[in-house]
PDB file of C-alpha atoms in Angstrom:
ATOM      1  CA  UNK A  15     213.760 105.785  43.770  1.00 76.00           C
ATOM      2  CA  UNK A  16     216.620 106.704  46.087  1.00 75.00           C
ATOM      3  CA  UNK A  17     220.031 105.570  44.929  1.00 78.00           C
ATOM      4  CA  UNK A  18     221.754 103.790  47.817  1.00 73.00           C
ATOM      5  CA  UNK A  19     225.285 104.727  48.801  1.00 73.00           C
ATOM      6  CA  UNK A  20     227.734 103.394  51.301  1.00 65.00           C
ATOM      7  CA  UNK A  21     228.540 105.550  54.286  1.00 64.00           C
ATOM      8  CA  UNK A  22     232.177 106.011  55.175  1.00 66.00           C
ATOM      9  CA  UNK A  23     231.566 104.286  58.518  1.00 70.00           C
ATOM     10  CA  UNK A  24     229.472 101.380  57.203  1.00 79.00           C
ATOM     11  CA  UNK A  25     231.353  98.741  59.236  1.00 81.00           C
ATOM     12  CA  UNK A  26     230.962 100.718  62.445  1.00 85.00           C
ATOM     13  CA  UNK A  27     227.249 101.262  61.740  1.00 81.00           C
ATOM     14  CA  UNK A  28     226.781  97.510  61.267  1.00 83.00           C
ATOM     15  CA  UNK A  29     228.549  96.727  64.530  1.00 86.00           C
ATOM     16  CA  UNK A  30     226.598  99.398  66.420  1.00 86.00           C
ATOM     17  CA  UNK A  31     223.274  98.094  65.083  1.00 87.00           C
ATOM     18  CA  UNK A  32     224.032  94.606  66.421  1.00 87.00           C
ATOM     19  CA  UNK A  33     225.270  96.011  69.723  1.00 92.00           C
ATOM     20  CA  UNK A  34     222.129  98.142  70.146  1.00 91.00           C
ATOM     21  CA  UNK A  35     219.871  95.092  69.784  1.00 91.00           C
ATOM     22  CA  UNK A  36     221.997  93.062  72.199  1.00 93.00           C
ATOM     23  CA  UNK A  37     221.826  95.859  74.765  1.00 94.00           C
ATOM     24  CA  UNK A  38     218.019  96.120  74.456  1.00 95.00           C
ATOM     25  CA  UNK A  39     217.672  92.366  74.879  1.00 96.00           C
ATOM     26  CA  UNK A  40     219.923  92.197  77.921  1.00 96.00           C
ATOM     27  CA  UNK A  41     218.374  95.288  79.530  1.00 97.00           C
ATOM     28  CA  UNK A  42     214.867  93.860  79.152  1.00 98.00           C
ATOM     29  CA  UNK A  43     215.979  90.485  80.521  1.00 98.00           C
ATOM     30  CA  UNK A  44     217.791  92.003  83.524  1.00 97.00           C
ATOM     31  CA  UNK A  45     214.793  94.211  84.271  1.00 98.00           C
ATOM     32  CA  UNK A  46     212.328  91.313  84.183  1.00 98.00           C
ATOM     33  CA  UNK A  47     214.609  89.223  86.381  1.00 98.00           C
ATOM     34  CA  UNK A  48     215.021  92.049  88.901  1.00 98.00           C
ATOM     35  CA  UNK A  49     211.227  92.346  89.057  1.00 98.00           C
ATOM     36  CA  UNK A  50     210.836  88.589  89.556  1.00 98.00           C
ATOM     37  CA  UNK A  51     208.884  88.168  86.312  1.00 98.00           C
ATOM     38  CA  UNK A  52     209.309  84.796  84.560  1.00 98.00           C
ATOM     39  CA  UNK A  53     210.265  85.105  80.881  1.00 98.00           C
ATOM     40  CA  UNK A  54     212.206  83.434  78.082  1.00 98.00           C
ATOM     41  CA  UNK A  55     213.923  84.982  75.091  1.00 98.00           C
ATOM     42  CA  UNK A  56     212.557  83.364  71.934  1.00 98.00           C
ATOM     43  CA  UNK A  57     212.765  84.077  68.197  1.00 97.00           C
ATOM     44  CA  UNK A  58     215.985  85.033  66.473  1.00 95.00           C
ATOM     45  CA  UNK A  59     217.949  85.685  69.657  1.00 95.00           C
ATOM     46  CA  UNK A  60     217.107  82.259  71.035  1.00 97.00           C
ATOM     47  CA  UNK A  61     218.128  80.715  67.717  1.00 97.00           C
ATOM     48  CA  UNK A  62     221.372  82.724  67.838  1.00 95.00           C
ATOM     49  CA  UNK A  63     222.155  81.313  71.284  1.00 95.00           C
ATOM     50  CA  UNK A  64     221.669  77.736  70.091  1.00 96.00           C
ATOM     51  CA  UNK A  65     223.595  78.337  66.844  1.00 96.00           C
ATOM     52  CA  UNK A  66     226.470  80.030  68.694  1.00 95.00           C
ATOM     53  CA  UNK A  67     226.794  76.950  70.917  1.00 94.00           C
ATOM     54  CA  UNK A  68     227.950  75.100  67.779  1.00 95.00           C
ATOM     55  CA  UNK A  69     229.398  77.746  65.427  1.00 96.00           C
ATOM     56  CA  UNK A  70     229.446  81.449  66.282  1.00 93.00           C
ATOM     57  CA  UNK A  71     230.232  82.330  62.664  1.00 93.00           C
ATOM     58  CA  UNK A  72     226.811  81.011  61.615  1.00 94.00           C
ATOM     59  CA  UNK A  73     224.855  83.359  63.883  1.00 93.00           C
ATOM     60  CA  UNK A  74     222.384  85.619  62.081  1.00 93.00           C
ATOM     61  CA  UNK A  75     221.445  89.018  63.432  1.00 90.00           C
ATOM     62  CA  UNK A  76     217.929  90.274  64.010  1.00 89.00           C
ATOM     63  CA  UNK A  77     216.705  93.770  64.765  1.00 90.00           C
ATOM     64  CA  UNK A  78     213.926  93.037  67.258  1.00 92.00           C
ATOM     65  CA  UNK A  79     213.710  91.009  70.453  1.00 96.00           C
ATOM     66  CA  UNK A  80     210.978  88.436  71.099  1.00 98.00           C
ATOM     67  CA  UNK A  81     210.202  87.596  74.718  1.00 98.00           C
ATOM     68  CA  UNK A  82     207.789  84.960  75.991  1.00 98.00           C
ATOM     69  CA  UNK A  83     205.861  85.951  79.140  1.00 98.00           C
ATOM     70  CA  UNK A  84     202.648  85.106  80.948  1.00 98.00           C
ATOM     71  CA  UNK A  85     199.726  87.343  80.074  1.00 98.00           C
ATOM     72  CA  UNK A  86     198.910  87.705  83.776  1.00 98.00           C
ATOM     73  CA  UNK A  87     202.248  89.485  84.225  1.00 98.00           C
ATOM     74  CA  UNK A  88     201.666  92.143  81.549  1.00 98.00           C
ATOM     75  CA  UNK A  89     200.886  95.025  83.922  1.00 98.00           C
ATOM     76  CA  UNK A  90     203.987  94.244  86.006  1.00 98.00           C
ATOM     77  CA  UNK A  91     206.040  94.035  82.798  1.00 98.00           C
ATOM     78  CA  UNK A  92     204.748  97.436  81.674  1.00 98.00           C
ATOM     79  CA  UNK A  93     205.817  99.027  84.969  1.00 98.00           C
ATOM     80  CA  UNK A  94     209.204  97.302  85.013  1.00 98.00           C
ATOM     81  CA  UNK A  95     210.148  98.170  81.431  1.00 98.00           C
ATOM     82  CA  UNK A  96     208.803 101.717  81.764  1.00 98.00           C
ATOM     83  CA  UNK A  97     211.252 102.206  84.626  1.00 98.00           C
ATOM     84  CA  UNK A  98     214.198 101.577  82.262  1.00 98.00           C
ATOM     85  CA  UNK A  99     212.930 103.677  79.361  1.00 98.00           C
ATOM     86  CA  UNK A 100     210.554 101.510  77.326  1.00 98.00           C
ATOM     87  CA  UNK A 101     207.110 102.673  76.187  1.00 98.00           C
ATOM     88  CA  UNK A 102     204.354 100.080  75.801  1.00 98.00           C
ATOM     89  CA  UNK A 103     202.315  99.911  72.591  1.00 96.00           C
ATOM     90  CA  UNK A 104     199.943  97.543  70.869  1.00 93.00           C
ATOM     91  CA  UNK A 105     200.305  97.652  67.088  1.00 89.00           C
ATOM     92  CA  UNK A 106     198.023  95.471  64.932  1.00 88.00           C
ATOM     93  CA  UNK A 107     197.499  93.088  67.837  1.00 88.00           C
ATOM     94  CA  UNK A 108     201.206  92.847  68.702  1.00 91.00           C
ATOM     95  CA  UNK A 109     202.191  93.852  72.226  1.00 97.00           C
ATOM     96  CA  UNK A 110     205.576  95.547  72.235  1.00 97.00           C
ATOM     97  CA  UNK A 111     207.889  97.908  74.042  1.00 98.00           C
ATOM     98  CA  UNK A 112     209.829 100.639  72.248  1.00 97.00           C
ATOM     99  CA  UNK A 113     212.921 102.300  73.709  1.00 95.00           C
ATOM    100  CA  UNK A 114     212.554 105.992  74.451  1.00 95.00           C
ATOM    101  CA  UNK A 115     213.025 108.523  72.982  1.00 93.00           C
ATOM    102  CA  UNK A 116     213.130 107.461  69.329  1.00 92.00           C
ATOM    103  CA  UNK A 117     212.798 103.680  69.150  1.00 91.00           C
ATOM    104  CA  UNK A 118     210.935 101.987  66.299  1.00 91.00           C
ATOM    105  CA  UNK A 119     208.378  99.175  66.647  1.00 92.00           C
ATOM    106  CA  UNK A 120     210.459  97.081  64.229  1.00 90.00           C
ATOM    107  CA  UNK A 121     213.351  97.339  66.710  1.00 92.00           C
ATOM    108  CA  UNK A 122     211.250  96.825  69.824  1.00 94.00           C
ATOM    109  CA  UNK A 123     210.743  94.181  72.458  1.00 97.00           C
ATOM    110  CA  UNK A 124     207.920  92.035  71.060  1.00 97.00           C
ATOM    111  CA  UNK A 125     205.822  90.120  73.567  1.00 98.00           C
ATOM    112  CA  UNK A 126     204.486  86.605  72.992  1.00 98.00           C
ATOM    113  CA  UNK A 127     202.109  85.162  75.546  1.00 98.00           C
ATOM    114  CA  UNK A 128     202.958  81.731  76.944  1.00 98.00           C
ATOM    115  CA  UNK A 129     200.422  78.983  76.382  1.00 98.00           C
ATOM    116  CA  UNK A 130     198.442  81.047  73.847  1.00 98.00           C
ATOM    117  CA  UNK A 131     198.239  80.883  70.088  1.00 97.00           C
ATOM    118  CA  UNK A 132     199.992  83.839  68.460  1.00 95.00           C
ATOM    119  CA  UNK A 133     197.433  83.697  65.638  1.00 94.00           C
ATOM    120  CA  UNK A 134     194.024  81.984  65.926  1.00 94.00           C
ATOM    121  CA  UNK A 135     194.824  79.418  63.214  1.00 95.00           C
ATOM    122  CA  UNK A 136     198.158  78.330  64.701  1.00 97.00           C
ATOM    123  CA  UNK A 137     198.195  74.531  65.106  1.00 96.00           C
ATOM    124  CA  UNK A 138     199.576  74.697  68.660  1.00 98.00           C
ATOM    125  CA  UNK A 139     199.975  77.407  71.306  1.00 98.00           C
ATOM    126  CA  UNK A 140     203.240  79.077  72.269  1.00 98.00           C
ATOM    127  CA  UNK A 141     205.353  77.248  74.864  1.00 98.00           C
ATOM    128  CA  UNK A 142     205.320  77.953  78.581  1.00 98.00           C
ATOM    129  CA  UNK A 143     208.054  80.127  80.120  1.00 98.00           C
ATOM    130  CA  UNK A 144     209.339  77.206  82.202  1.00 97.00           C
ATOM    131  CA  UNK A 145     210.413  75.462  78.968  1.00 98.00           C
ATOM    132  CA  UNK A 146     213.600  77.518  79.129  1.00 97.00           C
ATOM    133  CA  UNK A 147     217.156  77.379  80.411  1.00 95.00           C
ATOM    134  CA  UNK A 148     219.733  79.909  81.481  1.00 94.00           C
ATOM    135  CA  UNK A 149     222.205  81.091  78.847  1.00 92.00           C
ATOM    136  CA  UNK A 150     225.149  83.323  79.744  1.00 88.00           C
ATOM    137  CA  UNK A 151     223.017  86.475  79.628  1.00 90.00           C
ATOM    138  CA  UNK A 152     219.348  85.516  79.969  1.00 96.00           C
ATOM    139  CA  UNK A 153     216.674  82.809  80.014  1.00 97.00           C
ATOM    140  CA  UNK A 154     216.370  81.275  76.555  1.00 97.00           C
ATOM    141  CA  UNK A 155     213.806  78.823  75.241  1.00 98.00           C
ATOM    142  CA  UNK A 156     214.908  75.184  75.154  1.00 98.00           C
ATOM    143  CA  UNK A 157     215.614  73.795  71.689  1.00 98.00           C
ATOM    144  CA  UNK A 158     212.498  71.629  71.199  1.00 98.00           C
ATOM    145  CA  UNK A 159     209.920  74.338  72.056  1.00 98.00           C
ATOM    146  CA  UNK A 160     211.953  76.834  70.002  1.00 98.00           C
ATOM    147  CA  UNK A 161     211.833  74.541  66.976  1.00 98.00           C
ATOM    148  CA  UNK A 162     208.102  74.095  67.577  1.00 98.00           C
ATOM    149  CA  UNK A 163     207.617  77.884  67.498  1.00 98.00           C
ATOM    150  CA  UNK A 164     209.659  78.158  64.292  1.00 98.00           C
ATOM    151  CA  UNK A 165     207.570  75.414  62.682  1.00 98.00           C
ATOM    152  CA  UNK A 166     204.328  77.141  63.690  1.00 98.00           C
ATOM    153  CA  UNK A 167     205.387  80.532  62.277  1.00 97.00           C
ATOM    154  CA  UNK A 168     207.188  79.016  59.254  1.00 98.00           C
ATOM    155  CA  UNK A 169     207.904  82.325  57.548  1.00 96.00           C
ATOM    156  CA  UNK A 170     210.959  82.472  55.284  1.00 96.00           C
ATOM    157  CA  UNK A 171     213.205  83.612  58.164  1.00 96.00           C
ATOM    158  CA  UNK A 172     211.896  80.773  60.342  1.00 97.00           C
ATOM    159  CA  UNK A 173     212.687  78.295  57.588  1.00 97.00           C
ATOM    160  CA  UNK A 174     216.220  79.721  57.286  1.00 97.00           C
ATOM    161  CA  UNK A 175     216.699  79.393  61.045  1.00 97.00           C
ATOM    162  CA  UNK A 176     215.585  75.762  60.828  1.00 98.00           C
ATOM    163  CA  UNK A 177     217.934  75.160  57.895  1.00 97.00           C
ATOM    164  CA  UNK A 178     220.807  76.553  59.958  1.00 97.00           C
ATOM    165  CA  UNK A 179     219.930  74.202  62.820  1.00 97.00           C
ATOM    166  CA  UNK A 180     219.861  71.216  60.468  1.00 97.00           C
ATOM    167  CA  UNK A 181     223.151  72.215  58.817  1.00 96.00           C
ATOM    168  CA  UNK A 182     224.851  72.451  62.225  1.00 96.00           C
ATOM    169  CA  UNK A 183     223.466  69.130  63.448  1.00 97.00           C
ATOM    170  CA  UNK A 184     221.066  70.502  66.066  1.00 97.00           C
ATOM    171  CA  UNK A 185     218.186  68.795  64.221  1.00 97.00           C
ATOM    172  CA  UNK A 186     218.136  65.489  62.374  1.00 97.00           C
ATOM    173  CA  UNK A 187     215.735  62.955  60.858  1.00 97.00           C
ATOM    174  CA  UNK A 188     214.524  61.847  64.311  1.00 98.00           C
ATOM    175  CA  UNK A 189     213.050  65.257  65.114  1.00 98.00           C
ATOM    176  CA  UNK A 190     209.773  65.225  63.098  1.00 98.00           C
ATOM    177  CA  UNK A 191     208.456  62.508  65.418  1.00 98.00           C
ATOM    178  CA  UNK A 192     208.473  65.031  68.276  1.00 98.00           C
ATOM    179  CA  UNK A 193     205.796  67.214  66.663  1.00 98.00           C
ATOM    180  CA  UNK A 194     202.178  66.848  65.545  1.00 97.00           C
ATOM    181  CA  UNK A 195     201.123  67.390  61.959  1.00 96.00           C
ATOM    182  CA  UNK A 196     201.421  69.749  60.116  1.00 97.00           C
ATOM    183  CA  UNK A 197     204.568  70.703  62.046  1.00 98.00           C
ATOM    184  CA  UNK A 198     206.229  67.330  61.453  1.00 98.00           C
ATOM    185  CA  UNK A 199     205.666  67.659  57.700  1.00 98.00           C
ATOM    186  CA  UNK A 200     207.137  71.159  57.697  1.00 98.00           C
ATOM    187  CA  UNK A 201     210.265  69.861  59.393  1.00 98.00           C
ATOM    188  CA  UNK A 202     210.509  66.912  56.982  1.00 98.00           C
ATOM    189  CA  UNK A 203     210.408  69.485  54.168  1.00 97.00           C
ATOM    190  CA  UNK A 204     213.352  71.364  55.708  1.00 97.00           C
ATOM    191  CA  UNK A 205     215.293  68.156  56.329  1.00 97.00           C
ATOM    192  CA  UNK A 206     214.760  67.036  52.729  1.00 96.00           C
ATOM    193  CA  UNK A 207     216.262  70.254  51.358  1.00 92.00           C
ATOM    194  CA  UNK A 208     218.318  71.953  54.100  1.00 88.00           C
ATOM    195  CA  UNK A 209     219.952  74.308  51.589  1.00 88.00           C
ATOM    196  CA  UNK A 210     216.600  75.580  50.385  1.00 81.00           C
TER     197      UNK A 210
END
């Protein structure tokens, strides 16, 4: 086992890591907009936008970027993102774009197809791209479809994002009624124990 050690410039490395992800997200968004391709930023960056609207100190960082697009636009997206230095790949069924020359899939632009189930057993499909609004930097998924996506995925990080939204008052006891089961039950679980 490797013994971890702190680098002298740990703070700067942390800041640069966050900045690198922000730049990738904004570059991808600007490129899609310039090409006239509808999209919405989803996942952790969409959550961060909603959280920051209430309390910027509660924003959590994420290393990848999730973007919702229409499958019919994939070839146009490949050409547009290639033009600004992204290589397309499909890894274990995930469509993604990695920044040249040395990007990693875990730090890539991950594509989610609008109106389709991410996994076959998902209770509902992903939202449509028009369920979005303009933030300062890009199109971001509206709160209700974003919560729906988080409830479908319901991994630990999704649960933490939902807990943050509850803690900041973005979600309350009226929200489970907006979703079908089992999503409503998942949200009731979060609301019952927002601190986990």
